[in-house]
Amino acid sequence: MALNLVLPGDVLLPRPSWNSYEPQARMAGKRVYGVPIPAECGGIPDPDALPETIERARRTGGDPRIVVLTLPDNPTGTLATAGLIERVCRIAEAEDLVVVSDEIYRDVMHRPDAPFLSPAEVAPGRTVVTTGLSKSLALGGWRIGGLRVPPGARGRDLRDRLVAVASDMWSTLSGPMQQVAAYAFGDPPEIRQRLAASARLHGAVARAVHAAAIAAGATCRPPTGAFYVYPDFEPRREALAQRGVAGSAALARHLLDEHGLAVLAGHHLGDDPGALRFKAATSMLYGDTDEEQEAALAAPDPLDLPHVADALVRVAEGFAKLAA
């Protein structure tokens, strides 16, 4: 939000993307331009469609100056390849865009050794990296975030303006939580061990939900990070239409009312309201109690735990009935 208030120009977003990006930009008085994501992954605008969107926006009076990436992605649970990142960064250089790289899920890649290229490595002079501890360490309520500005005079000026906004909007993080942040960002061994266990758990359950979606006839990008899947039930449109389901809102309502499955309809994420897509957060399947969740975290194969297996059966049955 602070970046939206201090950076000039309008915002380019992948479509779909995290549901707060667009409202934050609009509250700051900016126009928002959605760009479809590539077939391989989410989290970035398709490099083949990005220049055309920029040209069209400028032709109609817009001033796109900021492009937001999410690496790995919420909502698709995928990570853009180095080649795609490099192409987007080359476009940003050519069009003088600031790249905002939201890397809050970077520590929850399902394979901790998976290749990861940050735009800050490709275009360091124009990339701002944002992160936080709410996802990797489940510290959502404490709202601990971090931001890295570009090096040099440009970055120092941006930092000064961000500090000015912060002083009027949220003051500062409480002293004890500053100590928590400094400790966590220092990557001590116990934090690294917990992150590795979390990544293993997220990956195992996300892959199982992905398999359930594919078995039910959906198309879905294989998840590689975070704890989301983003299935598309377009292949089952005819069967769903017979139940009065013709778009993402109706599909999410049907899953909740008929099968007890809560998902986030794709149109809330900037997607086409007529599409049959939604985000499923797989982190809700690890157990209802602290004891069940810790057991899932510690298990070599969490899918062997009865409470996790039962939850996955309910998901698979709900998805399958969509196609029946």
Tab-separated table of C-alpha atoms in Angstrom:
chain	number	residue	atom	x	y	z
A	1	MET	CA	0.000	0.000	0.000
A	2	ALA	CA	2.830	2.386	0.855
A	3	LEU	CA	4.489	1.698	-2.508
A	4	ASN	CA	1.244	2.525	-4.269
A	5	LEU	CA	1.160	5.847	-2.432
A	6	VAL	CA	4.715	6.909	-3.271
A	7	LEU	CA	5.400	5.420	-6.728
A	8	PRO	CA	4.010	7.365	-9.700
A	9	GLY	CA	1.924	5.838	-12.432
A	10	ASP	CA	-0.608	3.065	-12.916
A	11	VAL	CA	-0.242	-0.633	-12.104
A	12	LEU	CA	0.078	-3.747	-14.275
A	13	LEU	CA	-1.081	-6.965	-12.610
A	14	PRO	CA	-0.999	-10.619	-13.605
A	15	ARG	CA	-4.498	-11.945	-14.119
A	16	PRO	CA	-5.338	-13.666	-11.779
A	17	SER	CA	-3.360	-12.337	-8.816
A	18	TRP	CA	-3.672	-11.881	-5.070
A	19	ASN	CA	-6.949	-10.121	-4.354
A	20	SER	CA	-5.569	-7.113	-2.423
A	21	TYR	CA	-3.238	-5.803	-5.120
A	22	GLU	CA	-5.980	-4.171	-7.172
A	23	PRO	CA	-7.915	-2.520	-4.305
A	24	GLN	CA	-4.683	-1.120	-2.849
A	25	ALA	CA	-3.766	0.430	-6.183
A	26	ARG	CA	-7.252	1.868	-6.688
A	27	MET	CA	-7.316	3.333	-3.170
A	28	ALA	CA	-4.104	5.136	-4.107
A	29	GLY	CA	-5.859	6.646	-7.133
A	30	LYS	CA	-4.220	4.390	-9.718
A	31	ARG	CA	-5.668	2.607	-12.699
A	32	VAL	CA	-5.106	-1.136	-12.865
A	33	TYR	CA	-4.450	-3.139	-16.017
A	34	GLY	CA	-4.693	-6.914	-15.905
A	35	VAL	CA	-2.473	-9.043	-18.104
A	36	PRO	CA	-3.128	-12.777	-18.607
A	37	ILE	CA	-0.590	-15.143	-17.079
A	38	PRO	CA	1.403	-17.526	-19.292
A	39	ALA	CA	0.331	-21.129	-19.760
A	40	GLU	CA	3.257	-22.459	-17.713
A	41	CYS	CA	2.741	-20.564	-14.476
A	42	GLY	CA	1.114	-17.712	-12.597
A	43	GLY	CA	2.553	-14.787	-10.728
A	44	ILE	CA	3.770	-12.828	-13.744
A	45	PRO	CA	2.120	-11.183	-16.750
A	46	ASP	CA	2.603	-13.112	-19.967
A	47	PRO	CA	5.611	-11.446	-21.673
A	48	ASP	CA	3.882	-11.921	-25.032
A	49	ALA	CA	0.855	-9.902	-23.862
A	50	LEU	CA	2.555	-7.322	-21.632
A	51	PRO	CA	3.828	-4.863	-24.325
A	52	GLU	CA	0.431	-4.787	-26.041
A	53	THR	CA	-1.301	-4.060	-22.718
A	54	ILE	CA	1.121	-1.218	-21.994
A	55	GLU	CA	0.589	0.272	-25.456
A	56	ARG	CA	-3.203	0.006	-25.172
A	57	ALA	CA	-3.185	1.579	-21.710
A	58	ARG	CA	-1.128	4.557	-22.896
A	59	ARG	CA	-3.277	4.949	-25.979
A	60	THR	CA	-6.366	5.300	-23.772
A	61	GLY	CA	-4.826	7.802	-21.350
A	62	GLY	CA	-3.232	5.460	-18.831
A	63	ASP	CA	0.284	5.735	-17.447
A	64	PRO	CA	1.484	2.220	-16.518
A	65	ARG	CA	4.695	2.554	-14.523
A	66	ILE	CA	4.562	-0.375	-12.056
A	67	VAL	CA	4.381	-4.125	-12.655
A	68	VAL	CA	3.728	-6.517	-9.761
A	69	LEU	CA	5.057	-10.091	-9.712
A	70	THR	CA	4.436	-12.809	-7.109
A	71	LEU	CA	7.201	-15.429	-6.807
A	72	PRO	CA	6.059	-18.110	-6.108
A	73	ASP	CA	2.486	-17.280	-6.902
A	74	ASN	CA	-0.706	-16.823	-4.975
A	75	PRO	CA	-3.199	-18.042	-6.321
A	76	THR	CA	-1.745	-20.716	-8.642
A	77	GLY	CA	0.975	-22.114	-6.370
A	78	THR	CA	3.516	-22.017	-9.210
A	79	LEU	CA	6.863	-20.317	-9.822
A	80	ALA	CA	7.837	-18.480	-12.992
A	81	THR	CA	10.912	-19.769	-14.768
A	82	ALA	CA	14.119	-17.782	-15.067
A	83	GLY	CA	13.488	-17.267	-18.772
A	84	LEU	CA	10.066	-15.716	-18.193
A	85	ILE	CA	11.408	-13.495	-15.396
A	86	GLU	CA	14.217	-12.264	-17.643
A	87	ARG	CA	11.771	-11.433	-20.436
A	88	VAL	CA	9.507	-9.437	-18.098
A	89	CYS	CA	12.538	-7.582	-16.726
A	90	ARG	CA	13.714	-6.710	-20.244
A	91	ILE	CA	10.278	-5.257	-20.967
A	92	ALA	CA	10.421	-3.326	-17.688
A	93	GLU	CA	13.777	-1.868	-18.700
A	94	ALA	CA	12.521	-0.918	-22.151
A	95	GLU	CA	9.287	0.630	-20.844
A	96	ASP	CA	10.790	2.194	-17.687
A	97	LEU	CA	8.631	0.199	-15.266
A	98	VAL	CA	9.289	-0.327	-11.561
A	99	VAL	CA	9.142	-4.049	-10.748
A	100	VAL	CA	7.538	-4.931	-7.417
A	101	SER	CA	8.530	-8.521	-6.682
A	102	ASP	CA	6.388	-10.003	-3.911
A	103	GLU	CA	8.525	-12.885	-2.623
A	104	ILE	CA	6.644	-13.609	0.596
A	105	TYR	CA	6.323	-17.297	-0.399
A	106	ARG	CA	9.969	-17.718	-1.368
A	107	ASP	CA	10.748	-19.774	1.760
A	108	VAL	CA	7.896	-22.194	1.086
A	109	MET	CA	9.023	-23.619	-2.224
A	110	HIS	CA	8.108	-27.294	-2.156
A	111	ARG	CA	11.666	-28.135	-3.155
A	112	PRO	CA	13.947	-25.827	-1.168
A	113	ASP	CA	16.732	-26.447	-3.711
A	114	ALA	CA	14.559	-25.486	-6.692
A	115	PRO	CA	16.044	-22.763	-8.935
A	116	PHE	CA	14.775	-19.297	-8.027
A	117	LEU	CA	15.580	-16.118	-9.930
A	118	SER	CA	14.544	-12.827	-8.380
A	119	PRO	CA	13.980	-9.806	-10.622
A	120	ALA	CA	16.349	-8.019	-8.226
A	121	GLU	CA	19.123	-10.137	-9.734
A	122	VAL	CA	18.139	-9.202	-13.294
A	123	ALA	CA	17.099	-5.551	-12.928
A	124	PRO	CA	18.456	-4.458	-9.537
A	125	GLY	CA	18.127	-0.745	-10.235
A	126	ARG	CA	14.365	-0.865	-10.709
A	127	THR	CA	13.191	-3.787	-8.516
A	128	VAL	CA	11.582	-3.534	-5.085
A	129	VAL	CA	11.329	-6.841	-3.194
A	130	THR	CA	8.602	-7.330	-0.601
A	131	THR	CA	8.356	-10.164	1.900
A	132	GLY	CA	7.106	-11.025	5.383
A	133	LEU	CA	6.831	-13.759	7.987
A	134	SER	CA	3.079	-14.330	7.862
A	135	LYS	CA	3.326	-17.129	5.272
A	136	SER	CA	6.613	-18.914	5.901
A	137	LEU	CA	6.250	-18.966	9.708
A	138	ALA	CA	2.460	-18.583	10.000
A	139	LEU	CA	2.798	-15.288	11.919
A	140	GLY	CA	-0.134	-13.710	10.121
A	141	GLY	CA	-1.584	-11.806	13.064
A	142	TRP	CA	1.660	-9.971	13.821
A	143	ARG	CA	1.883	-8.351	10.365
A	144	ILE	CA	5.670	-8.475	10.110
A	145	GLY	CA	6.662	-7.311	6.635
A	146	GLY	CA	9.882	-6.340	4.979
A	147	LEU	CA	10.832	-4.405	1.860
A	148	ARG	CA	14.108	-4.038	-0.012
A	149	VAL	CA	14.599	-0.980	-2.198
A	150	PRO	CA	16.981	-0.737	-5.158
A	151	PRO	CA	20.580	0.336	-4.490
A	152	GLY	CA	21.838	3.873	-5.035
A	153	ALA	CA	20.181	7.277	-4.998
A	154	ARG	CA	16.919	6.010	-6.465
A	155	GLY	CA	16.522	3.503	-3.674
A	156	ARG	CA	17.447	5.997	-0.951
A	157	ASP	CA	14.844	8.445	-2.235
A	158	LEU	CA	12.198	5.719	-2.351
A	159	ARG	CA	13.079	4.600	1.163
A	160	ASP	CA	12.742	8.160	2.506
A	161	ARG	CA	9.297	8.512	0.940
A	162	LEU	CA	8.205	5.120	2.273
A	163	VAL	CA	9.347	6.042	5.777
A	164	ALA	CA	7.325	9.265	5.514
A	165	VAL	CA	4.198	7.272	4.632
A	166	ALA	CA	4.892	4.731	7.373
A	167	SER	CA	5.223	7.424	10.025
A	168	ASP	CA	1.658	8.538	9.298
A	169	MET	CA	0.058	5.156	8.627
A	170	TRP	CA	1.403	2.519	10.980
A	171	SER	CA	4.262	4.004	13.014
A	172	THR	CA	6.529	1.068	13.859
A	173	LEU	CA	6.589	-2.609	14.751
A	174	SER	CA	6.522	-3.290	18.497
A	175	GLY	CA	9.916	-3.891	20.109
A	176	PRO	CA	9.418	-7.610	20.894
A	177	MET	CA	8.282	-8.295	17.345
A	178	GLN	CA	11.302	-6.424	15.960
A	179	GLN	CA	13.418	-8.916	17.883
A	180	VAL	CA	11.374	-11.793	16.464
A	181	ALA	CA	11.869	-10.450	12.929
A	182	ALA	CA	15.606	-9.970	13.363
A	183	TYR	CA	15.911	-13.500	14.739
A	184	ALA	CA	13.808	-15.113	11.992
A	185	PHE	CA	15.453	-13.235	9.121
A	186	GLY	CA	18.818	-14.351	10.512
A	187	ASP	CA	17.981	-17.918	9.370
A	188	PRO	CA	19.006	-19.862	12.500
A	189	PRO	CA	19.080	-23.676	12.110
A	190	GLU	CA	15.788	-24.297	13.910
A	191	ILE	CA	13.996	-21.858	11.611
A	192	ARG	CA	15.491	-23.512	8.539
A	193	GLN	CA	14.408	-26.925	9.837
A	194	ARG	CA	10.850	-25.768	10.387
A	195	LEU	CA	10.733	-24.165	6.949
A	196	ALA	CA	11.924	-27.412	5.382
A	197	ALA	CA	9.239	-29.380	7.236
A	198	SER	CA	6.609	-26.828	6.204
A	199	ALA	CA	7.655	-26.985	2.558
A	200	ARG	CA	7.441	-30.786	2.627
A	201	LEU	CA	3.935	-30.637	4.123
A	202	HIS	CA	2.684	-27.938	1.757
A	203	GLY	CA	4.023	-29.802	-1.263
A	204	ALA	CA	2.585	-33.195	-0.338
A	205	VAL	CA	-0.935	-31.904	0.309
A	206	ALA	CA	-0.979	-29.463	-2.622
A	207	ARG	CA	0.056	-32.248	-4.993
A	208	ALA	CA	-2.739	-34.445	-3.629
A	209	VAL	CA	-5.353	-31.721	-4.177
A	210	HIS	CA	-3.941	-31.126	-7.655
A	211	ALA	CA	-4.292	-34.849	-8.406
A	212	ALA	CA	-7.898	-34.770	-7.180
A	213	ALA	CA	-8.697	-31.859	-9.505
A	214	ILE	CA	-7.110	-33.602	-12.493
A	215	ALA	CA	-8.977	-36.850	-11.701
A	216	ALA	CA	-12.239	-34.876	-11.684
A	217	GLY	CA	-11.583	-33.634	-15.204
A	218	ALA	CA	-10.171	-30.179	-14.456
A	219	THR	CA	-7.015	-28.690	-15.900
A	220	CYS	CA	-4.559	-27.344	-13.363
A	221	ARG	CA	-0.947	-26.163	-13.270
A	222	PRO	CA	1.156	-28.464	-11.039
A	223	PRO	CA	1.902	-26.613	-7.772
A	224	THR	CA	5.540	-26.026	-6.888
A	225	GLY	CA	5.373	-23.441	-4.083
A	226	ALA	CA	3.161	-21.928	-1.405
A	227	PHE	CA	-0.044	-23.809	-0.529
A	228	TYR	CA	-2.505	-23.198	-3.314
A	229	VAL	CA	-3.899	-24.868	-6.395
A	230	TYR	CA	-5.940	-23.133	-9.085
A	231	PRO	CA	-8.021	-25.663	-11.033
A	232	ASP	CA	-10.052	-24.857	-14.119
A	233	PHE	CA	-13.249	-26.885	-14.571
A	234	GLU	CA	-13.879	-25.630	-18.098
A	235	PRO	CA	-13.791	-29.235	-19.427
A	236	ARG	CA	-16.836	-29.912	-17.201
A	237	ARG	CA	-18.792	-26.818	-18.215
A	238	GLU	CA	-21.689	-28.761	-19.764
A	239	ALA	CA	-22.218	-30.933	-16.691
A	240	LEU	CA	-21.992	-27.918	-14.399
A	241	ALA	CA	-24.412	-25.908	-16.528
A	242	GLN	CA	-27.037	-28.583	-15.880
A	243	ARG	CA	-26.732	-27.640	-12.183
A	244	GLY	CA	-27.038	-23.939	-12.939
A	245	VAL	CA	-23.293	-23.343	-12.509
A	246	ALA	CA	-21.988	-21.053	-15.241
A	247	GLY	CA	-19.220	-18.956	-13.659
A	248	SER	CA	-16.726	-18.741	-10.829
A	249	ALA	CA	-19.121	-17.257	-8.255
A	250	ALA	CA	-21.737	-19.967	-8.819
A	251	LEU	CA	-19.050	-22.665	-8.769
A	252	ALA	CA	-17.654	-21.512	-5.419
A	253	ARG	CA	-21.168	-21.298	-3.954
A	254	HIS	CA	-22.032	-24.772	-5.272
A	255	LEU	CA	-18.891	-26.284	-3.734
A	256	LEU	CA	-19.709	-24.714	-0.378
A	257	ASP	CA	-23.431	-25.435	-0.283
A	258	GLU	CA	-23.386	-28.915	-1.781
A	259	HIS	CA	-20.023	-30.305	-0.683
A	260	GLY	CA	-18.837	-28.194	2.252
A	261	LEU	CA	-15.701	-27.052	0.410
A	262	ALA	CA	-14.708	-23.396	0.837
A	263	VAL	CA	-12.720	-21.918	-2.063
A	264	LEU	CA	-12.079	-18.408	-3.386
A	265	ALA	CA	-13.834	-17.790	-6.703
A	266	GLY	CA	-11.523	-16.684	-9.485
A	267	HIS	CA	-13.330	-13.414	-10.218
A	268	HIS	CA	-12.212	-12.137	-6.802
A	269	LEU	CA	-8.650	-12.498	-8.107
A	270	GLY	CA	-9.209	-10.511	-11.284
A	271	ASP	CA	-10.076	-13.556	-13.373
A	272	ASP	CA	-12.898	-13.788	-15.917
A	273	PRO	CA	-16.187	-14.072	-13.956
A	274	GLY	CA	-17.478	-16.525	-16.552
A	275	ALA	CA	-14.545	-18.897	-16.107
A	276	LEU	CA	-14.854	-21.996	-13.923
A	277	ARG	CA	-11.719	-21.373	-11.883
A	278	PHE	CA	-11.047	-20.958	-8.167
A	279	LYS	CA	-8.252	-20.901	-5.625
A	280	ALA	CA	-8.062	-23.687	-3.057
A	281	ALA	CA	-5.869	-23.049	-0.006
A	282	THR	CA	-4.493	-26.466	0.904
A	283	SER	CA	-3.111	-25.289	4.264
A	284	MET	CA	-6.620	-25.711	5.710
A	285	LEU	CA	-6.306	-29.511	5.396
A	286	TYR	CA	-3.559	-30.181	7.945
A	287	GLY	CA	-5.829	-30.604	10.959
A	288	ASP	CA	-8.313	-28.787	13.159
A	289	THR	CA	-6.186	-28.700	16.309
A	290	ASP	CA	-2.636	-27.671	17.160
A	291	GLU	CA	-1.839	-31.315	17.867
A	292	GLU	CA	-3.064	-32.494	14.463
A	293	GLN	CA	-1.230	-29.715	12.669
A	294	GLU	CA	2.051	-30.412	14.474
A	295	ALA	CA	1.664	-34.121	13.702
A	296	ALA	CA	1.227	-33.284	10.014
A	297	LEU	CA	4.295	-31.061	10.129
A	298	ALA	CA	6.419	-33.806	11.696
A	299	ALA	CA	5.178	-36.717	9.568
A	300	PRO	CA	7.534	-38.094	6.882
A	301	ASP	CA	4.410	-38.568	4.762
A	302	PRO	CA	1.488	-36.502	6.043
A	303	LEU	CA	-0.876	-38.257	3.628
A	304	ASP	CA	-0.593	-41.351	5.835
A	305	LEU	CA	-2.195	-39.523	8.777
A	306	PRO	CA	-5.909	-40.386	9.095
A	307	HIS	CA	-7.068	-36.810	9.636
A	308	VAL	CA	-5.182	-35.547	6.567
A	309	ALA	CA	-6.281	-38.522	4.462
A	310	ASP	CA	-9.920	-37.997	5.480
A	311	ALA	CA	-9.782	-34.312	4.523
A	312	LEU	CA	-8.317	-35.169	1.133
A	313	VAL	CA	-11.026	-37.779	0.541
A	314	ARG	CA	-13.687	-35.119	1.140
A	315	VAL	CA	-11.976	-32.795	-1.325
A	316	ALA	CA	-11.633	-35.518	-3.951
A	317	GLU	CA	-15.280	-36.554	-3.546
A	318	GLY	CA	-16.472	-32.962	-3.843
A	319	PHE	CA	-14.427	-32.373	-6.994
A	320	ALA	CA	-15.559	-35.675	-8.506
A	321	LYS	CA	-19.236	-34.849	-8.004
A	322	LEU	CA	-18.763	-31.675	-10.053
A	323	ALA	CA	-18.075	-33.886	-13.055
A	324	ALA	CA	-20.734	-36.514	-12.387
